[in-house]
Tab-separated table of N, CA and C in Angstrom:
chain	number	residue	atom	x	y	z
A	1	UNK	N	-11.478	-2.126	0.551
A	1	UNK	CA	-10.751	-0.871	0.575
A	1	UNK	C	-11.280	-0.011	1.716
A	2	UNK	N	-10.062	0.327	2.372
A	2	UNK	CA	-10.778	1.025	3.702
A	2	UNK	C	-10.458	2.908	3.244
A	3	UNK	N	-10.341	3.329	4.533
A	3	UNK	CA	-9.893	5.432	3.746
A	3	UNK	C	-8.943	5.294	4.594
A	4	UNK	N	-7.650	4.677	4.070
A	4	UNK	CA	-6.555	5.215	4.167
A	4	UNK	C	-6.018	6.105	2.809
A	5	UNK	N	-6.274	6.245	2.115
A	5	UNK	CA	-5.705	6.967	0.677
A	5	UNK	C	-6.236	7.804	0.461
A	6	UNK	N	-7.257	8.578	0.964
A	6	UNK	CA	-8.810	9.381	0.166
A	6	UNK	C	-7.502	10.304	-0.137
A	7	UNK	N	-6.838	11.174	0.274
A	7	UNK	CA	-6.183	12.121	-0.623
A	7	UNK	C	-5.359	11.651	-1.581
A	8	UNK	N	-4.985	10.820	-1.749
A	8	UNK	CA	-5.014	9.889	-3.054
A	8	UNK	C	-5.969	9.721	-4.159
A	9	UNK	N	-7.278	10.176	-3.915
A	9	UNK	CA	-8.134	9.581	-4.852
A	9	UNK	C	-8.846	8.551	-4.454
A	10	UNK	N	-7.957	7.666	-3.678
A	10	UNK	CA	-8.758	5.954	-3.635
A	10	UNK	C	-9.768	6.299	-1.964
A	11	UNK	N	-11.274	6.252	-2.697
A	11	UNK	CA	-11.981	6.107	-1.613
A	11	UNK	C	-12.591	4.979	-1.200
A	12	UNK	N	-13.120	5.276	0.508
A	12	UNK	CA	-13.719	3.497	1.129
A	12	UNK	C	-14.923	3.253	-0.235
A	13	UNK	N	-14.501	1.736	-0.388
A	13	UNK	CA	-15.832	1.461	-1.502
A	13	UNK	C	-14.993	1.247	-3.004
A	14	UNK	N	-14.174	2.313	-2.893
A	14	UNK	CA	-13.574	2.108	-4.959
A	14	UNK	C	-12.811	0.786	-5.158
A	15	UNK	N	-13.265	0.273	-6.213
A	15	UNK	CA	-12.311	-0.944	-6.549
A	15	UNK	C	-10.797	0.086	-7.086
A	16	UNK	N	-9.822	-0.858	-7.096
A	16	UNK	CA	-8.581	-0.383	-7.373
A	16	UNK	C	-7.946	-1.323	-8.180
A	17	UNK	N	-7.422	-0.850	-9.314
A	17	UNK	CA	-7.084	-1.268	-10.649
A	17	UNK	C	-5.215	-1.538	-9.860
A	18	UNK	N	-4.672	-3.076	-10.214
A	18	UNK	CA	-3.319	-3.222	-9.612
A	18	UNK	C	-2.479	-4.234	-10.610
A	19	UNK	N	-1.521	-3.518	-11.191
A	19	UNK	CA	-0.373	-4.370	-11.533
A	19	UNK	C	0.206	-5.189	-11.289
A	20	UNK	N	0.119	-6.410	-11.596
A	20	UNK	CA	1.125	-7.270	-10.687
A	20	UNK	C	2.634	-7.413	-10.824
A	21	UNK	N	3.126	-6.670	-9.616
A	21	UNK	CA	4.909	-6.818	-9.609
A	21	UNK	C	4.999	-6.876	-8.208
A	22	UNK	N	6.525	-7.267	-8.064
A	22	UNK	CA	6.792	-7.826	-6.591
A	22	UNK	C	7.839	-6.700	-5.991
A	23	UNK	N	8.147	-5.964	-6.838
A	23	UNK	CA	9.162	-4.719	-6.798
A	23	UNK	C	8.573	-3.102	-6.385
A	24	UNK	N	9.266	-2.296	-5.951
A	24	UNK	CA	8.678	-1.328	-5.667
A	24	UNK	C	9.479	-0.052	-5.775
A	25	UNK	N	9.094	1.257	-6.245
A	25	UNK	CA	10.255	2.650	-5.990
A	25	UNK	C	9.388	3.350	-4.862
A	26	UNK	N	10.089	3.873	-4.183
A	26	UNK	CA	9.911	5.202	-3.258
A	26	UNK	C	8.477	5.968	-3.976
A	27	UNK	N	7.801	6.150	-3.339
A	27	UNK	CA	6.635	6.781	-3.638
A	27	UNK	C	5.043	6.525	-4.303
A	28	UNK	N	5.739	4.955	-4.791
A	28	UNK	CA	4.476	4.473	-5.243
A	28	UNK	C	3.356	3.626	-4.187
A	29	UNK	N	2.082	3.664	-4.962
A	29	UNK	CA	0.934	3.262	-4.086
A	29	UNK	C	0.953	1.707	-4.212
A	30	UNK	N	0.609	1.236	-3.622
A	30	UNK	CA	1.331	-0.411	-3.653
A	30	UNK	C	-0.284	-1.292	-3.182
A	31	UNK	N	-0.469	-2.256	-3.441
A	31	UNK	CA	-1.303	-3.245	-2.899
A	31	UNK	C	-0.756	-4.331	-2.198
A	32	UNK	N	-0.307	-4.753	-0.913
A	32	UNK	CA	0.335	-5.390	-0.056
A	32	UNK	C	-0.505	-6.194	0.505
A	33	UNK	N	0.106	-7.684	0.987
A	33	UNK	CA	-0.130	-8.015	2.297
A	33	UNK	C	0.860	-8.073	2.859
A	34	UNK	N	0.351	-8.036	4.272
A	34	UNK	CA	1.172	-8.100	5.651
A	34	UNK	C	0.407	-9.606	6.373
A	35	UNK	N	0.876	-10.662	7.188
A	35	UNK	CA	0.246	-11.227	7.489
A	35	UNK	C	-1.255	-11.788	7.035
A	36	UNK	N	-1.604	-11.908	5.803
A	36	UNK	CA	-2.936	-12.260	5.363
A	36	UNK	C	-3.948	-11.327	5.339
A	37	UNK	N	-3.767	-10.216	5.517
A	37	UNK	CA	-3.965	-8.855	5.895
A	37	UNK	C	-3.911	-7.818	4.262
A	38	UNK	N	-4.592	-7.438	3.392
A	38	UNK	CA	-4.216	-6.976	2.322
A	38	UNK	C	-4.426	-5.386	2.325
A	39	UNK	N	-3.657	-4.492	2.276
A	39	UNK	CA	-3.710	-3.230	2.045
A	39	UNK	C	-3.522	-2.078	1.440
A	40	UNK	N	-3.805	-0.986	1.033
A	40	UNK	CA	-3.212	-0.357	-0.040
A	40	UNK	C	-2.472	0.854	1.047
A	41	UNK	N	-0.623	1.126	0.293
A	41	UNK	CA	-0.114	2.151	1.445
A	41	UNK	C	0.844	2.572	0.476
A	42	UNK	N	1.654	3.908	0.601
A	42	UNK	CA	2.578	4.707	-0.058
A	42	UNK	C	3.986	3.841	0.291
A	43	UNK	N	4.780	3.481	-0.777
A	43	UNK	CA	6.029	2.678	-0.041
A	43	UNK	C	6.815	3.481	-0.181
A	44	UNK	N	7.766	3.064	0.520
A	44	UNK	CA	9.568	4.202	0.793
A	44	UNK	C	10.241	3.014	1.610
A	45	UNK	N	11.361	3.270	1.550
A	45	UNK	CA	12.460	2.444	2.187
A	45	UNK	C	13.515	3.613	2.966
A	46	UNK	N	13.938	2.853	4.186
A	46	UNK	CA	14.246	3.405	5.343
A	46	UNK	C	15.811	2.636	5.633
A	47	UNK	N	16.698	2.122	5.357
A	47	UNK	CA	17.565	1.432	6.011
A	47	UNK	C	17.180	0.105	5.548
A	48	UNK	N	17.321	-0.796	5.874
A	48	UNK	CA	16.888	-2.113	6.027
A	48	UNK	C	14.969	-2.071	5.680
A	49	UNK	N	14.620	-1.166	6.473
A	49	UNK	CA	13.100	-1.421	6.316
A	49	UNK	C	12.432	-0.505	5.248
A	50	UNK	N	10.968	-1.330	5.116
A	50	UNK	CA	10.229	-0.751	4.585
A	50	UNK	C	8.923	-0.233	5.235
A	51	UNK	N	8.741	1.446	4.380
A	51	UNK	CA	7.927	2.463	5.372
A	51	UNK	C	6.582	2.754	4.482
A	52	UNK	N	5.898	1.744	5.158
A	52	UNK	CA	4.310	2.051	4.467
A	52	UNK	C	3.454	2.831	5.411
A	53	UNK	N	3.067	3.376	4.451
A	53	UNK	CA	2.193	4.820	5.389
A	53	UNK	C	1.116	5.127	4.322
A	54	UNK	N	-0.055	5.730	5.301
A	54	UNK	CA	-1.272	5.792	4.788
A	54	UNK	C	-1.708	7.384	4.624
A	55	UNK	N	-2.357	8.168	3.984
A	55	UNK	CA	-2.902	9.361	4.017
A	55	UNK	C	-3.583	9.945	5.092
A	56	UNK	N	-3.723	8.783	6.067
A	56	UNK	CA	-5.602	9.250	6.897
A	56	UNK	C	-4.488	8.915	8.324
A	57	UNK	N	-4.122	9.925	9.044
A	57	UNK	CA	-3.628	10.228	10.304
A	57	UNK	C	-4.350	8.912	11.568
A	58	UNK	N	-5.198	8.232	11.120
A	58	UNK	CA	-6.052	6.974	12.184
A	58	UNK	C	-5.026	5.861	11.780
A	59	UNK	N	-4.288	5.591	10.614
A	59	UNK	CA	-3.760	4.597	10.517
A	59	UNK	C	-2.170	4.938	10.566
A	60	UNK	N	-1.474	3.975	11.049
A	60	UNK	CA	0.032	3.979	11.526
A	60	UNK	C	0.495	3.727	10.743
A	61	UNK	N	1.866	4.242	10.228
A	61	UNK	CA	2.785	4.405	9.837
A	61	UNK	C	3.183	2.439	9.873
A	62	UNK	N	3.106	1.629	8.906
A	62	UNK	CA	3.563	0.354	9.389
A	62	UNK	C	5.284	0.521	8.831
A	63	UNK	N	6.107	-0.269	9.467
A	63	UNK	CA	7.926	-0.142	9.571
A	63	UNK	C	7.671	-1.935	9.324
A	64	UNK	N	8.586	-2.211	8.326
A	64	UNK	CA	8.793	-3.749	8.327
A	64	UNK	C	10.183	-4.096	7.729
A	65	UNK	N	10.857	-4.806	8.278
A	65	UNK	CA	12.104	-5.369	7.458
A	65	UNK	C	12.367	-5.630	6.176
A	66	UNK	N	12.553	-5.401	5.140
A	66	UNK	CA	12.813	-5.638	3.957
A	66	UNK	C	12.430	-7.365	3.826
A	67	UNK	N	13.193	-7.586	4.095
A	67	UNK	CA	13.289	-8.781	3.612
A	67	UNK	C	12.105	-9.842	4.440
A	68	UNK	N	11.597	-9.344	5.019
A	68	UNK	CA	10.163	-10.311	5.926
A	68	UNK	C	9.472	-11.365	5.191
A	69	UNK	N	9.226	-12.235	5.705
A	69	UNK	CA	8.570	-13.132	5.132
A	69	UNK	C	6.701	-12.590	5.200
A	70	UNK	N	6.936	-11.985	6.128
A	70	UNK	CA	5.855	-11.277	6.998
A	70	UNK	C	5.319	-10.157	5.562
A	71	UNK	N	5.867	-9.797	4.795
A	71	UNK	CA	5.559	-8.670	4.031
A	71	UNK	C	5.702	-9.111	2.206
A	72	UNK	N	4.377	-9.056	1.731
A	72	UNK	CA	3.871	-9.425	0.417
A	72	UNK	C	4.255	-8.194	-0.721
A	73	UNK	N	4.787	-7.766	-1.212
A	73	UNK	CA	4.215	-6.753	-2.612
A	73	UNK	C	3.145	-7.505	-3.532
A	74	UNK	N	2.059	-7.089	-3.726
A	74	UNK	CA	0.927	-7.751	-4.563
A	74	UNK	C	1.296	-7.074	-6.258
A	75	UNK	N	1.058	-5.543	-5.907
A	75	UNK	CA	1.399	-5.084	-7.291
A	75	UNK	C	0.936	-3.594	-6.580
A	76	UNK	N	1.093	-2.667	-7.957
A	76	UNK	CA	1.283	-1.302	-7.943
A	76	UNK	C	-0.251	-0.402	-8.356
A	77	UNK	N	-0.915	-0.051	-7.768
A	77	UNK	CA	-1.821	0.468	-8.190
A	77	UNK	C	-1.657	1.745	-9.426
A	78	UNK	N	-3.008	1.312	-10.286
A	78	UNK	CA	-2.830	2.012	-12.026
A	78	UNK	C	-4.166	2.406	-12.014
A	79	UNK	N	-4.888	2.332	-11.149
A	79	UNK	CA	-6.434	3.006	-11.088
A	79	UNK	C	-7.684	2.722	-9.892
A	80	UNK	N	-8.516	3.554	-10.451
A	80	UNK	CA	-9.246	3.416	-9.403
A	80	UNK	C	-10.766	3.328	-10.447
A	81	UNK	N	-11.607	2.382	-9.670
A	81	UNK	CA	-12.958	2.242	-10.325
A	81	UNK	C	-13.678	2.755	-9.145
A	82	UNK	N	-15.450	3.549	-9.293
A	82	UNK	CA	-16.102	4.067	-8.501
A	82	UNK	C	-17.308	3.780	-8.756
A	83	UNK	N	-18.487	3.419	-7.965
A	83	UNK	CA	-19.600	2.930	-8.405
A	83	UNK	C	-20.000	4.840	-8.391
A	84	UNK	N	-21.277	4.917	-8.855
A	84	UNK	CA	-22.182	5.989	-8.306
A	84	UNK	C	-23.834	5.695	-8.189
């Protein structure tokens, strides 16, 4: 887990509690891969594509085709665990 979410809650370091579904609505926090690549990002849909975007202004806005082979839904994030 990197700090794309901290205003989310989810900080670098927290494990993250994830549902598994392959489906998604507008606004939810999602656990994805992209290319073998696994990430946590806010989803929305745009036209054809889908608009994952992160909290932390260092990471880009990723745009992907709906239908990509290129693009995973893992599941929906339902929590966050934190060491101290």
């Amino acid at each position: 887990n990197d700090d794309s979410m901290n205003s989310k809650g989810i900080l670098k370091g927290d494990l993250v509690l994830a549902r598994r579904q392959h489906t998604a609505k507008k606004g939810e926090i999602l656990v994805i891969a992209i290319k073998n690549e696994i990430l946590i990002r806010q989803y929305d849909m745009k036209g054809y594509n889908v608009i994952l975007s992160s909290d932390n202004k260092k990471f880009d806005i990723l745009k992907i085709k709906r239908n990509s082979p290129d693009l995973q839904i893992i599941g929906k994030v339902i929590g966050v665990m934190r060491k101290y």
